[in-house]
Every structure is written in C-alpha cells, then in structure tokens.
CSV table of C-alpha atoms in Angstrom, one decimal:
chain,number,residue,atom,x,y,z
A,288,UNK,CA,-108.2,-59.9,-69.5
A,289,UNK,CA,-106.1,-60.1,-72.7
A,290,UNK,CA,-105.3,-63.3,-72.1
A,291,UNK,CA,-108.4,-64.2,-71.5
A,292,UNK,CA,-110.3,-62.4,-74.4
A,293,UNK,CA,-107.7,-64.2,-77.0
A,294,UNK,CA,-108.5,-67.4,-76.2
A,295,UNK,CA,-111.8,-67.1,-75.4
A,296,UNK,CA,-112.5,-65.6,-79.3
A,297,UNK,CA,-109.9,-68.2,-80.9
A,298,UNK,CA,-112.6,-71.3,-78.8
A,299,UNK,CA,-116.4,-71.5,-81.1
A,300,UNK,CA,-119.4,-71.1,-80.4
A,301,UNK,CA,-120.9,-67.6,-79.6
A,302,UNK,CA,-120.3,-67.6,-75.6
A,303,UNK,CA,-117.3,-67.9,-76.1
A,304,UNK,CA,-116.8,-65.1,-78.5
A,305,UNK,CA,-119.1,-62.9,-76.1
A,306,UNK,CA,-117.5,-63.7,-73.3
A,307,UNK,CA,-113.7,-62.1,-75.6
A,308,UNK,CA,-115.6,-59.7,-76.6
A,309,UNK,CA,-116.8,-58.6,-72.6
A,310,UNK,CA,-112.7,-59.1,-72.0
A,311,UNK,CA,-111.4,-56.7,-74.4
A,312,UNK,CA,-114.0,-53.5,-73.5
A,313,UNK,CA,-113.1,-54.2,-70.5
A,314,UNK,CA,-109.8,-54.3,-71.2
A,315,UNK,CA,-109.6,-50.9,-73.4
A,316,UNK,CA,-112.0,-49.5,-70.2
A,317,UNK,CA,-109.3,-50.3,-68.1
A,318,UNK,CA,-106.7,-47.9,-70.3
A,319,UNK,CA,-108.9,-45.6,-71.0
A,320,UNK,CA,-109.7,-45.0,-67.6
A,321,UNK,CA,-106.2,-44.8,-66.7
A,322,UNK,CA,-105.6,-42.2,-69.3
A,323,UNK,CA,-108.4,-39.8,-68.4
A,324,UNK,CA,-106.7,-40.2,-64.5
A,325,UNK,CA,-103.6,-39.1,-66.1
A,326,UNK,CA,-104.4,-36.7,-68.2
A,327,UNK,CA,-106.4,-34.6,-64.2
A,328,UNK,CA,-109.5,-36.0,-64.4
A,329,UNK,CA,-109.7,-37.5,-61.4
A,330,UNK,CA,-113.5,-38.2,-60.6
A,331,UNK,CA,-113.4,-40.8,-63.5
A,332,UNK,CA,-110.1,-42.7,-62.5
A,333,UNK,CA,-110.9,-46.3,-61.1
A,334,UNK,CA,-108.5,-45.3,-58.0
A,335,UNK,CA,-110.4,-42.9,-56.4
A,336,UNK,CA,-112.8,-45.3,-55.8
A,337,UNK,CA,-110.8,-48.6,-55.3
A,338,UNK,CA,-109.0,-46.3,-52.9
A,339,UNK,CA,-110.7,-44.0,-51.5
A,340,UNK,CA,-109.8,-44.6,-47.8
A,341,UNK,CA,-105.8,-44.0,-48.1
A,342,UNK,CA,-106.9,-41.0,-50.3
A,343,UNK,CA,-109.1,-39.8,-47.7
A,344,UNK,CA,-106.0,-39.4,-44.5
A,345,UNK,CA,-103.2,-38.4,-47.3
A,346,UNK,CA,-101.9,-41.3,-48.6
A,347,UNK,CA,-100.5,-41.7,-52.1
A,348,UNK,CA,-102.1,-44.2,-54.6
A,349,UNK,CA,-100.9,-47.5,-54.7
A,350,UNK,CA,-101.4,-48.3,-58.3
A,351,UNK,CA,-100.3,-45.1,-60.8
A,352,UNK,CA,-99.9,-47.0,-64.1
A,353,UNK,CA,-97.4,-46.0,-66.7
A,354,UNK,CA,-99.1,-43.7,-69.0
A,355,UNK,CA,-97.2,-46.5,-72.4
A,356,UNK,CA,-99.1,-49.6,-70.1
A,357,UNK,CA,-102.6,-47.6,-70.1
A,358,UNK,CA,-101.6,-47.1,-74.1
A,359,UNK,CA,-101.6,-50.6,-74.4
A,360,UNK,CA,-104.3,-51.4,-72.5
A,361,UNK,CA,-106.8,-49.2,-74.8
A,362,UNK,CA,-104.6,-50.0,-78.2
A,363,UNK,CA,-104.9,-54.1,-77.1
A,364,UNK,CA,-108.5,-54.5,-76.1
A,365,UNK,CA,-109.7,-52.1,-79.3
A,366,UNK,CA,-107.6,-55.1,-81.8
A,367,UNK,CA,-109.3,-58.1,-80.1
A,368,UNK,CA,-112.5,-56.3,-80.5
A,369,UNK,CA,-111.9,-55.8,-84.1
A,370,UNK,CA,-110.7,-59.5,-84.7
A,371,UNK,CA,-113.7,-61.0,-86.4
A,372,UNK,CA,-114.6,-57.6,-87.6
A,373,UNK,CA,-113.9,-58.6,-91.2
A,374,UNK,CA,-111.7,-58.8,-93.9
A,375,UNK,CA,-111.0,-54.9,-95.1
A,376,UNK,CA,-110.8,-52.0,-93.2
A,377,UNK,CA,-111.7,-53.6,-89.9
A,378,UNK,CA,-108.8,-56.3,-90.4
A,379,UNK,CA,-106.3,-53.3,-91.1
A,380,UNK,CA,-107.5,-51.3,-87.7
A,381,UNK,CA,-106.3,-54.5,-85.7
A,382,UNK,CA,-102.9,-55.1,-87.3
A,383,UNK,CA,-102.7,-51.2,-87.2
A,384,UNK,CA,-103.3,-51.4,-83.2
A,385,UNK,CA,-101.2,-54.2,-82.1
A,386,UNK,CA,-97.8,-53.1,-84.1
A,387,UNK,CA,-98.4,-49.8,-82.6
A,388,UNK,CA,-98.7,-51.0,-79.1
A,389,UNK,CA,-95.6,-53.0,-80.1
A,390,UNK,CA,-93.6,-50.4,-81.6
A,391,UNK,CA,-94.5,-48.4,-78.0
A,392,UNK,CA,-93.8,-51.2,-75.9
A,393,UNK,CA,-91.0,-52.1,-78.4
A,394,UNK,CA,-89.2,-48.9,-77.5
A,395,UNK,CA,-90.2,-49.6,-73.2
A,396,UNK,CA,-88.1,-52.8,-73.7
A,397,UNK,CA,-84.8,-50.8,-75.4
A,398,UNK,CA,-85.1,-48.5,-72.5
A,399,UNK,CA,-84.3,-51.3,-69.9
A,400,UNK,CA,-81.2,-53.2,-72.2
A,401,UNK,CA,-79.5,-50.4,-72.7
A,402,UNK,CA,-80.5,-48.5,-69.2
A,403,UNK,CA,-81.8,-45.5,-71.1
A,404,UNK,CA,-84.5,-43.9,-68.6
A,405,UNK,CA,-86.3,-41.7,-71.1
A,406,UNK,CA,-87.3,-44.8,-72.7
A,407,UNK,CA,-89.0,-46.6,-69.9
A,408,UNK,CA,-91.1,-43.6,-68.5
A,409,UNK,CA,-92.4,-40.3,-69.4
A,410,UNK,CA,-91.7,-37.4,-66.7
A,411,UNK,CA,-92.5,-38.2,-63.8
A,412,UNK,CA,-94.6,-40.8,-63.9
A,413,UNK,CA,-94.1,-44.4,-62.8
A,414,UNK,CA,-92.3,-46.9,-65.9
A,415,UNK,CA,-93.7,-49.9,-67.9
A,416,UNK,CA,-92.5,-52.6,-65.8
A,417,UNK,CA,-90.0,-55.0,-67.6
A,418,UNK,CA,-92.9,-58.1,-66.8
A,419,UNK,CA,-94.9,-55.7,-68.0
A,420,UNK,CA,-93.2,-55.3,-71.2
A,421,UNK,CA,-92.6,-58.8,-72.0
A,422,UNK,CA,-96.3,-59.8,-71.3
A,423,UNK,CA,-97.6,-57.2,-74.2
A,424,UNK,CA,-94.6,-58.3,-76.6
A,425,UNK,CA,-96.6,-61.6,-76.5
A,426,UNK,CA,-99.4,-61.0,-76.3
A,427,UNK,CA,-99.1,-58.3,-79.6
A,428,UNK,CA,-97.4,-61.6,-81.1
A,429,UNK,CA,-100.6,-63.6,-80.1
A,430,UNK,CA,-103.3,-60.7,-81.6
A,431,UNK,CA,-101.2,-60.8,-85.3
A,432,UNK,CA,-101.2,-65.0,-85.2
A,433,UNK,CA,-104.7,-65.3,-83.7
A,434,UNK,CA,-106.0,-65.3,-87.7
A,435,UNK,CA,-102.9,-66.3,-89.7
A,436,UNK,CA,-105.1,-66.3,-93.1
A,437,UNK,CA,-105.1,-63.0,-93.5
A,438,UNK,CA,-103.5,-59.2,-92.4
A,439,UNK,CA,-99.8,-59.1,-91.7
A,440,UNK,CA,-99.3,-62.7,-90.8
A,441,UNK,CA,-101.0,-63.8,-93.8
A,442,UNK,CA,-97.8,-62.4,-95.4
A,443,UNK,CA,-95.4,-63.7,-92.8
A,444,UNK,CA,-96.0,-67.1,-93.3
A,445,UNK,CA,-97.4,-67.0,-97.0
A,446,UNK,CA,-95.4,-69.8,-98.6
A,447,UNK,CA,-95.0,-66.5,-101.7
A,448,UNK,CA,-91.3,-64.8,-102.3
A,449,UNK,CA,-92.8,-62.2,-100.7
A,450,UNK,CA,-92.9,-64.3,-97.4
A,451,UNK,CA,-90.2,-65.9,-97.5
A,452,UNK,CA,-88.3,-63.0,-97.8
A,453,UNK,CA,-89.9,-61.4,-94.8
A,454,UNK,CA,-89.2,-64.4,-93.0
A,455,UNK,CA,-85.5,-64.1,-93.8
A,456,UNK,CA,-85.1,-60.2,-92.8
A,457,UNK,CA,-87.3,-59.8,-89.9
A,458,UNK,CA,-85.3,-62.1,-87.6
A,459,UNK,CA,-82.4,-59.9,-88.5
A,460,UNK,CA,-83.7,-56.6,-88.4
A,461,UNK,CA,-84.3,-57.3,-84.9
A,462,UNK,CA,-81.1,-59.0,-84.2
A,463,UNK,CA,-78.2,-57.1,-86.4
A,464,UNK,CA,-79.0,-53.3,-84.9
A,465,UNK,CA,-80.1,-55.1,-80.7
A,466,UNK,CA,-76.4,-57.6,-80.5
A,467,UNK,CA,-74.3,-54.8,-82.0
A,468,UNK,CA,-75.7,-51.7,-80.5
A,469,UNK,CA,-75.0,-53.8,-77.1
A,470,UNK,CA,-71.3,-54.4,-77.9
A,471,UNK,CA,-71.1,-51.2,-79.1
A,472,UNK,CA,-72.3,-49.9,-75.4
A,473,UNK,CA,-70.4,-52.8,-73.5
A,474,UNK,CA,-67.2,-51.7,-75.5
A,475,UNK,CA,-67.8,-48.1,-74.6
A,476,UNK,CA,-68.4,-48.6,-71.3
A,477,UNK,CA,-65.2,-51.4,-70.8
A,478,UNK,CA,-62.9,-48.5,-72.4
A,479,UNK,CA,-62.2,-50.9,-75.5
A,480,UNK,CA,-62.5,-47.8,-78.2
A,481,UNK,CA,-64.3,-44.6,-77.9
A,482,UNK,CA,-67.6,-43.1,-79.2
A,483,UNK,CA,-65.9,-42.4,-83.0
A,484,UNK,CA,-64.6,-45.9,-82.6
A,485,UNK,CA,-67.6,-47.7,-81.8
A,486,UNK,CA,-70.0,-45.7,-84.0
A,487,UNK,CA,-67.9,-46.7,-87.1
A,488,UNK,CA,-67.7,-50.8,-86.3
A,489,UNK,CA,-71.4,-50.5,-85.4
A,490,UNK,CA,-72.3,-49.3,-88.8
A,491,UNK,CA,-69.7,-51.3,-90.5
A,492,UNK,CA,-71.5,-54.1,-89.5
A,493,UNK,CA,-74.2,-53.9,-89.8
A,494,UNK,CA,-73.5,-53.0,-93.4
A,495,UNK,CA,-72.1,-56.0,-94.0
A,496,UNK,CA,-74.0,-58.4,-92.2
A,497,UNK,CA,-77.7,-57.4,-94.1
A,498,UNK,CA,-75.2,-57.2,-97.0
A,499,UNK,CA,-74.6,-60.7,-96.9
A,500,UNK,CA,-78.5,-61.5,-95.5
A,501,UNK,CA,-80.2,-59.4,-98.6
A,502,UNK,CA,-77.2,-61.6,-101.3
A,503,UNK,CA,-78.1,-65.4,-99.3
A,504,UNK,CA,-81.9,-64.3,-99.9
A,505,UNK,CA,-81.2,-62.5,-103.5
A,506,UNK,CA,-79.8,-65.7,-104.1
A,507,UNK,CA,-82.5,-68.2,-102.9
A,508,UNK,CA,-85.2,-65.7,-105.1
A,509,UNK,CA,-83.7,-66.3,-108.3
A,510,UNK,CA,-83.8,-70.0,-107.7
A,511,UNK,CA,-87.3,-69.9,-106.5
A,512,UNK,CA,-88.1,-67.5,-109.8
A,513,UNK,CA,-85.7,-70.3,-111.7
A,514,UNK,CA,-88.0,-73.0,-110.1
A,515,UNK,CA,-91.4,-71.3,-111.4
A,516,UNK,CA,-89.9,-70.4,-115.2
A,517,UNK,CA,-89.8,-74.2,-115.3
A,518,UNK,CA,-92.9,-75.0,-114.3
A,519,UNK,CA,-94.5,-72.2,-116.3
A,520,UNK,CA,-92.8,-73.7,-119.0
A,521,UNK,CA,-93.9,-77.5,-118.5
A,522,UNK,CA,-97.3,-76.0,-117.9
A,523,UNK,CA,-97.7,-74.2,-121.0
A,524,UNK,CA,-96.2,-77.3,-123.4
A,525,UNK,CA,-98.8,-79.1,-121.7
A,526,UNK,CA,-101.5,-76.8,-122.1
A,527,UNK,CA,-100.6,-77.0,-125.7
A,528,UNK,CA,-100.4,-80.5,-126.3
A,529,UNK,CA,-104.2,-80.6,-124.5
A,530,UNK,CA,-105.2,-78.3,-127.3
A,531,UNK,CA,-104.1,-79.7,-130.4
A,532,UNK,CA,-105.3,-83.4,-129.2
A,533,UNK,CA,-107.9,-84.5,-131.7
A,534,UNK,CA,-109.6,-86.0,-128.2
A,535,UNK,CA,-111.9,-84.9,-126.3
A,536,UNK,CA,-110.5,-83.8,-123.2
A,537,UNK,CA,-112.0,-81.8,-120.8
A,538,UNK,CA,-110.8,-80.7,-117.3
A,539,UNK,CA,-113.9,-80.1,-113.8
A,540,UNK,CA,-113.8,-79.4,-110.7
A,541,UNK,CA,-115.2,-82.4,-107.9
A,542,UNK,CA,-118.2,-80.6,-107.7
A,543,UNK,CA,-118.5,-81.5,-111.6
A,544,UNK,CA,-118.0,-78.0,-112.8
A,545,UNK,CA,-116.3,-77.2,-116.4
A,546,UNK,CA,-112.7,-75.7,-116.1
A,547,UNK,CA,-111.6,-76.1,-119.3
A,548,UNK,CA,-112.6,-77.1,-122.6
A,549,UNK,CA,-110.0,-78.3,-126.0
A,550,UNK,CA,-110.6,-78.3,-129.7
A,551,UNK,CA,-111.5,-81.7,-129.9
A,552,UNK,CA,-114.3,-81.6,-127.2
A,553,UNK,CA,-115.8,-78.7,-129.5
A,554,UNK,CA,-115.8,-80.9,-132.7
A,555,UNK,CA,-116.8,-83.8,-130.8
A,556,UNK,CA,-119.8,-81.8,-128.6
A,557,UNK,CA,-120.7,-78.8,-130.5
A,558,UNK,CA,-119.7,-76.7,-127.4
A,559,UNK,CA,-118.0,-73.7,-127.4
A,560,UNK,CA,-115.4,-73.0,-124.9
A,561,UNK,CA,-117.2,-70.2,-123.5
A,562,UNK,CA,-120.8,-72.1,-123.5
A,563,UNK,CA,-119.1,-75.1,-121.6
A,564,UNK,CA,-117.0,-73.8,-119.0
A,565,UNK,CA,-118.6,-73.1,-115.9
A,566,UNK,CA,-121.3,-75.5,-116.4
A,567,UNK,CA,-121.5,-79.0,-115.1
A,568,UNK,CA,-120.5,-81.9,-117.2
A,569,UNK,CA,-123.9,-83.4,-116.7
A,570,UNK,CA,-124.7,-81.2,-119.4
A,571,UNK,CA,-122.6,-84.0,-121.6
A,572,UNK,CA,-125.2,-87.0,-120.7
A,573,UNK,CA,-128.2,-88.0,-122.1
A,574,UNK,CA,-130.7,-87.4,-119.5
A,575,UNK,CA,-131.5,-90.9,-118.8
A,576,UNK,CA,-128.2,-92.3,-118.8
A,577,UNK,CA,-127.3,-89.4,-115.7
A,578,UNK,CA,-125.8,-92.1,-113.0
C-alpha cells in the first residue's frame, strides 16, 4: 500500500493522485486498527473478522503485528496523505512523520545488528521483522525524496554550503558509530579486550574520524567561500563599470521586464531607476515602432 501510494502520487493526473491518497489512508487505517487491538479493544481489530473461525475454537491469531510496525503504518500513511498538501506546516508535518518513522525503524535495525532483543520488540509482542525493517527504511527515503524541491531533501541535495555539509557529514554520522560499535562488539566477544578498553577504543576512533571529516569539510567550505568572495568582487566591479558608463545600459528578462537601469539610461530617457525597473522595455519604444 505504501509503495503503490507513493508511486501513484508521483504520477500526473487527478485519478492517480486519488488512488495514492486512498492507498495512504488505507495504510494509516490498518496501522491504527492494529494499535487499537494492541491496546485491548479487540472488537475493532481486523483480525477478529479475518480469523473469526480460528478464534472461535481457541486457536491463536496468526497475524499479530508488532506495535512498532503499526506505528510506522500510521506515520507513513499520514505522511503520504500530506505529501502534496503544501509547502508550509503540512510539509513540516510530512517530514516529521517520516523522520520519526525512520528513527523507530532504525532502532529496530540496530537491535538486529547488535542482537539486542529489547530494541526489536516491545514486551511480549512479536518483533518487527528484519525484512519489514529494511522495507520501511527504503519507503522513508522514498517519501522524503518524492518532493526534492522542499523539506529535508531540499537541504541535502541543495548546491549550497549547507547542502554540501549535510552530504559529507550525514553518511559518516551513520557509518562511523555503526562500524566502530560492531568492531568493539566483536572484539569483546572474542576476548581481544575488555569492556573498558572497548569503550576507550570506540571513543578514540569516533573522535579521530569525526575530527578528520570536520577538518576536510571545513577546508572545502573555506575554498568555496573564497570563490564566492572573488565572484562577488567581480560582480561589484562590473556593476560599478556599468553604473559609471555614459552609455545607457539596460538589463531585462526574456519577457521584456526591465531589471537594471544605469545613470546613462536616466540621462538618455529621462526616467529614474525606480520608475523604469519592473516596467516592460516597450515603454521606451515609439508606439508606431514597437515591432
């Protein structure tokens, strides 16, 4: 449902958009009904209808869903419903729903990577399956990337210093703790070192790698800032040349709207810059010579 909803919302046309919203609403409804059942209101649980015959003879329900899975269904379903609701608070809510679903899913993934049962399941409920965990992570990235011109993905993909910083640091923020923690876990498991040494080595490795990455990124940002400063200096020089020229120099958009007007143009045409900028270039042409 989540995949079909996302695919449909990315297709043009009102029919595809409606189909996507229906799938997203169904996804959220399934998760909500499961949560209601987990809370003990079994009368609203869809399993009561689906497995009525099995329950009547005392057999266990075969489709118990993990609470974390149900929560993700609700969060991603709501995020998909709000995907095209706008760029303001609705877009902020979409990102929040997806990010919280990602945090929820990533915690379960860590439980599988480090064999920590408490992270994969809640109490006596069944755990979120590993294949479900991976699918949720892919779906979260897909929803964030569905509208790359706004929200979180706009920052990550933007050609700005912030975007470059995010692209360099985010992969390291995930990879460094995962790799070092796994190495520490294996070292302690095979008796290569104790708990204290493992903590010290993990801390030292994290500090060294993060400092190196920050140093490299800062150096790159400094170079970008120098290039930007040189570009601004060139633009200021060009602007001063244009402004001090005795010739009329006018800048316009492709649609003919005037966007710059120097002192020479003021002297030649008699309009001040404030009177000309924003007006069509045709204002300067004799009515019988417009063509």
